[in-house]
């Protein structure tokens, strides 16, 4: 795997001259964030050696290198999911490549269902911790000590300093920023009503089908992680027509501008 990671990292560094320290993964419906980027290079995933290809509506499948607030960043517009049939190792491959390109900070966003009674549709939730209910883990298999330790510590999976920066920024700018625990599940079916209630009971505040694998791999490689969920539906309030992917995309794109300002505040200190 190490050789593949190095080959892809070298390809991307040659193509883009990337020298940044931050990578961003944009979730469902949040792809418009790229409008805020002073774009230097755009590469379709299909043109990047060893990259998987994303197949989902709302996920463009492009890697963008550009500047936000004067800082060079690599942005994944569209991510990979376990439910697409990729292995955990395949879908987290880009995070490994970023690290090899010199990236130290990973910013992640996603669309998620609320499992906290106080959350409203359209709210943002800063992720302070997660629960892995995928039933698997991207680090299963032989461990390459050059990438990270066999048993990585996950006690500060989401960087507390960056959370504090975002918390203070949101407070002083009157942006409603909830905080909570993100539960990752495989999907692609949305949760049953009993499952949403169960997730609330075990301490979950939001549930989604991504993020956890990437964050485990980022921690394995000692990257700093900051994450925000957009609450696109509330699992505890049974919707009249059930949850739908289109609803998720619509709400996510409306909340994208607050997310942008929060990410901007974090990028400022990186
Ligand atoms: N469940 C899982 N993933 C999701 C949801 C949900 O309710 N909403 C957006 N992504």
mmCIF file of C-alpha atoms and ligand atoms in Angstrom:
data_model
loop_
_atom_site.group_PDB
_atom_site.id
_atom_site.type_symbol
_atom_site.label_atom_id
_atom_site.label_comp_id
_atom_site.label_asym_id
_atom_site.label_seq_id
_atom_site.Cartn_x
_atom_site.Cartn_y
_atom_site.Cartn_z
ATOM 1 C CA UNK A 1 0.000 0.000 0.000
ATOM 2 C CA UNK A 2 2.839 2.381 0.874
ATOM 3 C CA UNK A 3 4.104 2.314 -2.713
ATOM 4 C CA UNK A 4 0.682 3.162 -4.102
ATOM 5 C CA UNK A 5 0.279 6.023 -1.635
ATOM 6 C CA UNK A 6 3.687 7.414 -2.552
ATOM 7 C CA UNK A 7 3.044 7.085 -6.282
ATOM 8 C CA UNK A 8 -0.255 8.986 -6.046
ATOM 9 C CA UNK A 9 1.197 11.631 -3.723
ATOM 10 C CA UNK A 10 4.119 12.191 -6.099
ATOM 11 C CA UNK A 11 1.763 12.397 -9.083
ATOM 12 C CA UNK A 12 -0.357 15.044 -7.338
ATOM 13 C CA UNK A 13 2.632 17.041 -6.109
ATOM 14 C CA UNK A 14 4.099 17.068 -9.633
ATOM 15 C CA UNK A 15 0.776 18.093 -11.214
ATOM 16 C CA UNK A 16 -0.193 20.762 -8.698
ATOM 17 C CA UNK A 17 2.981 21.843 -6.903
ATOM 18 C CA UNK A 18 1.013 21.403 -3.672
ATOM 19 C CA UNK A 19 2.790 22.702 -0.577
ATOM 20 C CA UNK A 20 -0.178 23.219 1.756
ATOM 21 C CA UNK A 21 -0.777 21.743 5.192
ATOM 22 C CA UNK A 22 -4.561 21.357 5.078
ATOM 23 C CA UNK A 23 -6.992 19.079 3.263
ATOM 24 C CA UNK A 24 -10.777 19.387 3.258
ATOM 25 C CA UNK A 25 -13.357 16.688 2.526
ATOM 26 C CA UNK A 26 -16.767 18.042 1.513
ATOM 27 C CA UNK A 27 -19.866 15.973 2.169
ATOM 28 C CA UNK A 28 -23.242 15.651 0.456
ATOM 29 C CA UNK A 29 -24.620 18.907 -0.881
ATOM 30 C CA UNK A 30 -21.653 20.909 0.409
ATOM 31 C CA UNK A 31 -19.708 20.997 -2.828
ATOM 32 C CA UNK A 32 -20.506 24.683 -3.436
ATOM 33 C CA UNK A 33 -17.829 25.519 -0.919
ATOM 34 C CA UNK A 34 -15.400 25.357 -3.818
ATOM 35 C CA UNK A 35 -16.825 28.728 -4.979
ATOM 36 C CA UNK A 36 -14.865 30.218 -2.071
ATOM 37 C CA UNK A 37 -11.595 28.792 -3.320
ATOM 38 C CA UNK A 38 -9.126 30.615 -5.502
ATOM 39 C CA UNK A 39 -8.755 27.558 -7.715
ATOM 40 C CA UNK A 40 -5.309 26.610 -8.998
ATOM 41 C CA UNK A 41 -5.882 23.043 -10.222
ATOM 42 C CA UNK A 42 -8.882 20.741 -10.697
ATOM 43 C CA UNK A 43 -8.444 17.028 -11.233
ATOM 44 C CA UNK A 44 -11.226 14.490 -11.767
ATOM 45 C CA UNK A 45 -10.772 11.463 -9.510
ATOM 46 C CA UNK A 46 -10.782 9.237 -12.591
ATOM 47 C CA UNK A 47 -7.598 10.983 -13.763
ATOM 48 C CA UNK A 48 -5.733 10.406 -10.477
ATOM 49 C CA UNK A 49 -3.824 7.109 -10.371
ATOM 50 C CA UNK A 50 -5.086 4.661 -7.717
ATOM 51 C CA UNK A 51 -8.003 6.925 -6.672
ATOM 52 C CA UNK A 52 -11.416 5.279 -6.396
ATOM 53 C CA UNK A 53 -14.255 6.967 -8.330
ATOM 54 C CA UNK A 54 -17.314 8.386 -6.538
ATOM 55 C CA UNK A 55 -20.670 7.400 -8.003
ATOM 56 C CA UNK A 56 -23.223 9.259 -5.875
ATOM 57 C CA UNK A 57 -25.481 12.186 -6.843
ATOM 58 C CA UNK A 58 -24.286 15.301 -5.001
ATOM 59 C CA UNK A 59 -20.670 14.164 -5.036
ATOM 60 C CA UNK A 60 -18.782 15.714 -7.912
ATOM 61 C CA UNK A 61 -15.679 13.551 -7.717
ATOM 62 C CA UNK A 62 -13.011 16.216 -8.106
ATOM 63 C CA UNK A 63 -9.862 17.122 -6.272
ATOM 64 C CA UNK A 64 -9.281 20.852 -6.165
ATOM 65 C CA UNK A 65 -6.075 22.565 -5.180
ATOM 66 C CA UNK A 66 -6.350 26.247 -4.442
ATOM 67 C CA UNK A 67 -6.216 28.965 -1.823
ATOM 68 C CA UNK A 68 -8.612 29.858 0.967
ATOM 69 C CA UNK A 69 -7.708 32.964 2.980
ATOM 70 C CA UNK A 70 -4.310 32.941 1.288
ATOM 71 C CA UNK A 71 -3.536 29.390 2.399
ATOM 72 C CA UNK A 72 -3.113 26.538 -0.029
ATOM 73 C CA UNK A 73 -5.564 23.685 0.535
ATOM 74 C CA UNK A 74 -6.478 20.420 -1.179
ATOM 75 C CA UNK A 75 -10.235 19.913 -1.346
ATOM 76 C CA UNK A 76 -12.114 16.714 -2.102
ATOM 77 C CA UNK A 77 -15.398 17.664 -3.720
ATOM 78 C CA UNK A 78 -17.175 14.374 -3.179
ATOM 79 C CA UNK A 79 -16.022 11.578 -0.937
ATOM 80 C CA UNK A 80 -16.121 7.810 -0.981
ATOM 81 C CA UNK A 81 -18.500 5.677 1.056
ATOM 82 C CA UNK A 82 -18.430 2.154 2.371
ATOM 83 C CA UNK A 83 -21.916 1.527 0.937
ATOM 84 C CA UNK A 84 -20.544 2.041 -2.578
ATOM 85 C CA UNK A 85 -18.878 -1.328 -2.190
ATOM 86 C CA UNK A 86 -15.364 0.000 -1.675
ATOM 87 C CA UNK A 87 -13.219 -1.501 1.055
ATOM 88 C CA UNK A 88 -12.425 0.606 4.112
ATOM 89 C CA UNK A 89 -8.814 0.798 2.884
ATOM 90 C CA UNK A 90 -9.876 2.008 -0.567
ATOM 91 C CA UNK A 91 -12.198 4.708 0.651
ATOM 92 C CA UNK A 92 -9.634 6.149 3.073
ATOM 93 C CA UNK A 93 -6.798 6.019 0.526
ATOM 94 C CA UNK A 94 -7.017 9.780 -0.270
ATOM 95 C CA UNK A 95 -6.390 10.645 3.401
ATOM 96 C CA UNK A 96 -3.200 8.578 3.320
ATOM 97 C CA UNK A 97 -2.161 10.358 0.116
ATOM 98 C CA UNK A 98 -2.757 13.772 1.705
ATOM 99 C CA UNK A 99 -0.502 12.895 4.620
ATOM 100 C CA UNK A 100 2.233 11.829 2.202
ATOM 101 C CA UNK A 101 1.824 15.203 0.433
ATOM 102 C CA UNK A 102 2.635 16.976 3.692
ATOM 103 C CA UNK A 103 -0.885 17.596 4.981
ATOM 104 C CA UNK A 104 -1.147 17.924 8.781
ATOM 105 C CA UNK A 105 -4.761 19.062 9.195
ATOM 106 C CA UNK A 106 -7.933 17.417 7.942
ATOM 107 C CA UNK A 107 -11.236 19.313 7.833
ATOM 108 C CA UNK A 108 -14.297 17.139 7.219
ATOM 109 C CA UNK A 109 -17.935 17.947 6.634
ATOM 110 C CA UNK A 110 -20.961 15.761 6.139
ATOM 111 C CA UNK A 111 -24.724 15.691 6.028
ATOM 112 C CA UNK A 112 -26.206 13.873 9.004
ATOM 113 C CA UNK A 113 -29.489 13.001 10.655
ATOM 114 C CA UNK A 114 -30.082 14.532 14.089
ATOM 115 C CA UNK A 115 -30.564 12.165 17.034
ATOM 116 C CA UNK A 116 -30.533 14.933 19.637
ATOM 117 C CA UNK A 117 -33.921 16.429 20.558
ATOM 118 C CA UNK A 118 -32.595 19.982 20.650
ATOM 119 C CA UNK A 119 -31.285 19.980 17.068
ATOM 120 C CA UNK A 120 -33.200 21.579 14.223
ATOM 121 C CA UNK A 121 -33.021 20.866 10.535
ATOM 122 C CA UNK A 122 -30.384 23.122 9.002
ATOM 123 C CA UNK A 123 -28.316 23.304 12.201
ATOM 124 C CA UNK A 124 -24.578 22.794 12.228
ATOM 125 C CA UNK A 125 -23.008 20.385 14.705
ATOM 126 C CA UNK A 126 -19.312 20.561 15.458
ATOM 127 C CA UNK A 127 -18.147 16.970 15.907
ATOM 128 C CA UNK A 128 -16.425 16.568 19.277
ATOM 129 C CA UNK A 129 -16.260 12.761 19.185
ATOM 130 C CA UNK A 130 -17.596 9.796 17.278
ATOM 131 C CA UNK A 131 -18.961 6.275 17.700
ATOM 132 C CA UNK A 132 -17.978 3.742 15.067
ATOM 133 C CA UNK A 133 -20.956 1.512 14.251
ATOM 134 C CA UNK A 134 -19.706 0.481 10.811
ATOM 135 C CA UNK A 135 -18.918 -2.915 12.274
ATOM 136 C CA UNK A 136 -15.458 -2.727 10.758
ATOM 137 C CA UNK A 137 -12.377 -0.518 10.862
ATOM 138 C CA UNK A 138 -10.024 0.776 8.141
ATOM 139 C CA UNK A 139 -6.998 -0.322 10.190
ATOM 140 C CA UNK A 140 -7.893 -4.020 10.150
ATOM 141 C CA UNK A 141 -5.131 -6.048 8.533
ATOM 142 C CA UNK A 142 -1.366 -5.901 8.788
ATOM 143 C CA UNK A 143 -0.106 -2.595 10.154
ATOM 144 C CA UNK A 144 2.606 -0.581 8.446
ATOM 145 C CA UNK A 145 4.525 1.129 11.272
ATOM 146 C CA UNK A 146 5.724 3.733 8.766
ATOM 147 C CA UNK A 147 2.128 4.953 8.515
ATOM 148 C CA UNK A 148 1.183 4.749 12.190
ATOM 149 C CA UNK A 149 0.903 2.561 15.287
ATOM 150 C CA UNK A 150 -0.945 -0.762 15.549
ATOM 151 C CA UNK A 151 -3.216 0.551 18.297
ATOM 152 C CA UNK A 152 -3.720 4.284 17.733
ATOM 153 C CA UNK A 153 -5.070 6.410 20.553
ATOM 154 C CA UNK A 154 -8.490 7.870 19.742
ATOM 155 C CA UNK A 155 -9.040 9.834 22.957
ATOM 156 C CA UNK A 156 -8.767 13.162 21.116
ATOM 157 C CA UNK A 157 -9.927 12.126 17.667
ATOM 158 C CA UNK A 158 -11.197 15.673 17.007
ATOM 159 C CA UNK A 159 -8.709 18.376 17.920
ATOM 160 C CA UNK A 160 -9.847 20.201 21.059
ATOM 161 C CA UNK A 161 -7.917 23.384 20.238
ATOM 162 C CA UNK A 162 -9.551 23.696 16.828
ATOM 163 C CA UNK A 163 -12.938 23.031 18.438
ATOM 164 C CA UNK A 164 -12.257 25.877 20.855
ATOM 165 C CA UNK A 165 -11.362 28.212 17.984
ATOM 166 C CA UNK A 166 -14.611 27.372 16.182
ATOM 167 C CA UNK A 167 -16.670 27.630 19.390
ATOM 168 C CA UNK A 168 -15.324 31.097 20.165
ATOM 169 C CA UNK A 169 -15.721 32.263 16.578
ATOM 170 C CA UNK A 170 -19.331 31.057 16.401
ATOM 171 C CA UNK A 171 -20.144 32.657 19.755
ATOM 172 C CA UNK A 172 -18.730 36.051 18.828
ATOM 173 C CA UNK A 173 -20.369 36.019 15.391
ATOM 174 C CA UNK A 174 -23.798 34.800 16.545
ATOM 175 C CA UNK A 175 -23.622 31.611 14.514
ATOM 176 C CA UNK A 176 -25.617 28.737 16.015
ATOM 177 C CA UNK A 177 -23.084 25.939 16.366
ATOM 178 C CA UNK A 178 -24.179 22.814 18.226
ATOM 179 C CA UNK A 179 -21.676 20.255 19.406
ATOM 180 C CA UNK A 180 -21.955 16.544 19.673
ATOM 181 C CA UNK A 181 -21.111 12.963 18.933
ATOM 182 C CA UNK A 182 -21.327 11.696 15.357
ATOM 183 C CA UNK A 183 -22.311 8.071 14.882
ATOM 184 C CA UNK A 184 -21.041 6.444 11.695
ATOM 185 C CA UNK A 185 -23.075 3.617 10.167
ATOM 186 C CA UNK A 186 -22.710 1.896 6.833
ATOM 187 C CA UNK A 187 -26.040 2.831 5.269
ATOM 188 C CA UNK A 188 -27.221 3.064 2.551
ATOM 189 C CA UNK A 189 -30.650 2.578 4.122
ATOM 190 C CA UNK A 190 -31.607 5.403 6.453
ATOM 191 C CA UNK A 191 -32.196 4.331 10.043
ATOM 192 C CA UNK A 192 -35.421 2.823 11.311
ATOM 193 C CA UNK A 193 -37.244 4.783 14.012
ATOM 194 C CA UNK A 194 -36.014 2.277 16.587
ATOM 195 C CA UNK A 195 -32.438 2.780 15.399
ATOM 196 C CA UNK A 196 -32.676 6.593 15.672
ATOM 197 C CA UNK A 197 -33.975 6.204 19.244
ATOM 198 C CA UNK A 198 -31.207 3.697 20.017
ATOM 199 C CA UNK A 199 -28.545 6.134 18.749
ATOM 200 C CA UNK A 200 -29.952 8.856 20.982
ATOM 201 C CA UNK A 201 -29.845 6.456 23.944
ATOM 202 C CA UNK A 202 -26.200 5.519 23.427
ATOM 203 C CA UNK A 203 -25.080 9.155 23.323
ATOM 204 C CA UNK A 204 -25.192 9.891 19.619
ATOM 205 C CA UNK A 205 -26.235 13.375 18.519
ATOM 206 C CA UNK A 206 -26.089 12.829 14.760
ATOM 207 C CA UNK A 207 -25.826 9.871 12.418
ATOM 208 C CA UNK A 208 -24.323 9.575 8.963
ATOM 209 C CA UNK A 209 -22.709 7.197 6.513
ATOM 210 C CA UNK A 210 -19.208 8.624 6.299
ATOM 211 C CA UNK A 211 -16.431 10.481 8.132
ATOM 212 C CA UNK A 212 -15.591 7.869 10.790
ATOM 213 C CA UNK A 213 -13.283 5.828 8.486
ATOM 214 C CA UNK A 214 -11.393 8.919 7.295
ATOM 215 C CA UNK A 215 -11.033 10.246 10.835
ATOM 216 C CA UNK A 216 -9.673 6.926 12.119
ATOM 217 C CA UNK A 217 -7.071 6.897 9.348
ATOM 218 C CA UNK A 218 -6.178 10.560 9.940
ATOM 219 C CA UNK A 219 -5.633 9.796 13.640
ATOM 220 C CA UNK A 220 -3.559 6.754 12.738
ATOM 221 C CA UNK A 221 -1.240 9.155 10.901
ATOM 222 C CA UNK A 222 -1.286 11.815 13.652
ATOM 223 C CA UNK A 223 -3.238 14.421 11.703
ATOM 224 C CA UNK A 224 -5.295 17.105 13.439
ATOM 225 C CA UNK A 225 -8.978 16.696 12.641
ATOM 226 C CA UNK A 226 -11.829 19.195 12.672
ATOM 227 C CA UNK A 227 -15.336 18.179 11.602
ATOM 228 C CA UNK A 228 -18.797 19.661 11.158
ATOM 229 C CA UNK A 229 -22.095 17.936 10.366
ATOM 230 C CA UNK A 230 -25.010 19.672 8.722
ATOM 231 C CA UNK A 231 -28.203 18.336 10.283
ATOM 232 C CA UNK A 232 -30.364 17.705 7.230
ATOM 233 C CA UNK A 233 -33.191 15.814 8.936
ATOM 234 C CA UNK A 234 -34.226 14.926 12.452
ATOM 235 C CA UNK A 235 -34.423 11.202 12.986
ATOM 236 C CA UNK A 236 -36.423 11.540 16.186
ATOM 237 C CA UNK A 237 -39.261 13.392 14.471
ATOM 238 C CA UNK A 238 -40.832 11.048 11.983
ATOM 239 C CA UNK A 239 -41.100 12.924 8.666
ATOM 240 C CA UNK A 240 -44.373 12.671 6.729
ATOM 241 C CA UNK A 241 -42.762 11.255 3.636
ATOM 242 C CA UNK A 242 -39.708 9.632 5.163
ATOM 243 C CA UNK A 243 -36.118 10.754 4.692
ATOM 244 C CA UNK A 244 -34.865 11.294 1.192
ATOM 245 C CA UNK A 245 -31.516 11.945 -0.385
ATOM 246 C CA UNK A 246 -32.868 15.014 -2.220
ATOM 247 C CA UNK A 247 -34.021 16.570 1.046
ATOM 248 C CA UNK A 248 -30.532 15.942 2.454
ATOM 249 C CA UNK A 249 -28.911 17.697 -0.512
ATOM 250 C CA UNK A 250 -31.268 20.724 -0.368
ATOM 251 C CA UNK A 251 -30.793 21.401 3.336
ATOM 252 C CA UNK A 252 -27.044 20.858 3.148
ATOM 253 C CA UNK A 253 -26.618 23.401 0.388
ATOM 254 C CA UNK A 254 -28.626 26.020 2.339
ATOM 255 C CA UNK A 255 -26.468 25.595 5.451
ATOM 256 C CA UNK A 256 -23.245 25.606 3.474
ATOM 257 C CA UNK A 257 -22.532 29.313 3.956
ATOM 258 C CA UNK A 258 -22.364 29.096 7.776
ATOM 259 C CA UNK A 259 -20.146 26.071 7.397
ATOM 260 C CA UNK A 260 -17.862 28.071 5.130
ATOM 261 C CA UNK A 261 -17.394 30.816 7.685
ATOM 262 C CA UNK A 262 -16.605 28.291 10.430
ATOM 263 C CA UNK A 263 -14.082 26.446 8.269
ATOM 264 C CA UNK A 264 -12.607 29.843 7.358
ATOM 265 C CA UNK A 265 -12.096 30.683 11.035
ATOM 266 C CA UNK A 266 -10.321 27.367 11.600
ATOM 267 C CA UNK A 267 -8.163 27.733 8.482
ATOM 268 C CA UNK A 268 -7.117 31.156 9.804
ATOM 269 C CA UNK A 269 -5.291 29.532 12.716
ATOM 270 C CA UNK A 270 -3.696 26.652 10.788
HETATM 271 N N1 LIG B 1 -29.045 8.866 8.516
HETATM 272 C C1 LIG B 1 -27.870 8.537 7.952
HETATM 273 N N2 LIG B 1 -27.213 9.345 7.139
HETATM 274 C C2 LIG B 1 -27.741 10.548 6.877
HETATM 275 C C3 LIG B 1 -28.960 10.947 7.439
HETATM 276 C C4 LIG B 1 -29.640 10.052 8.303
HETATM 277 O O1 LIG B 1 -30.732 10.332 8.832
HETATM 278 N N3 LIG B 1 -29.209 12.218 6.994
HETATM 279 C C5 LIG B 1 -28.160 12.552 6.196
HETATM 280 N N4 LIG B 1 -27.277 11.554 6.122
#
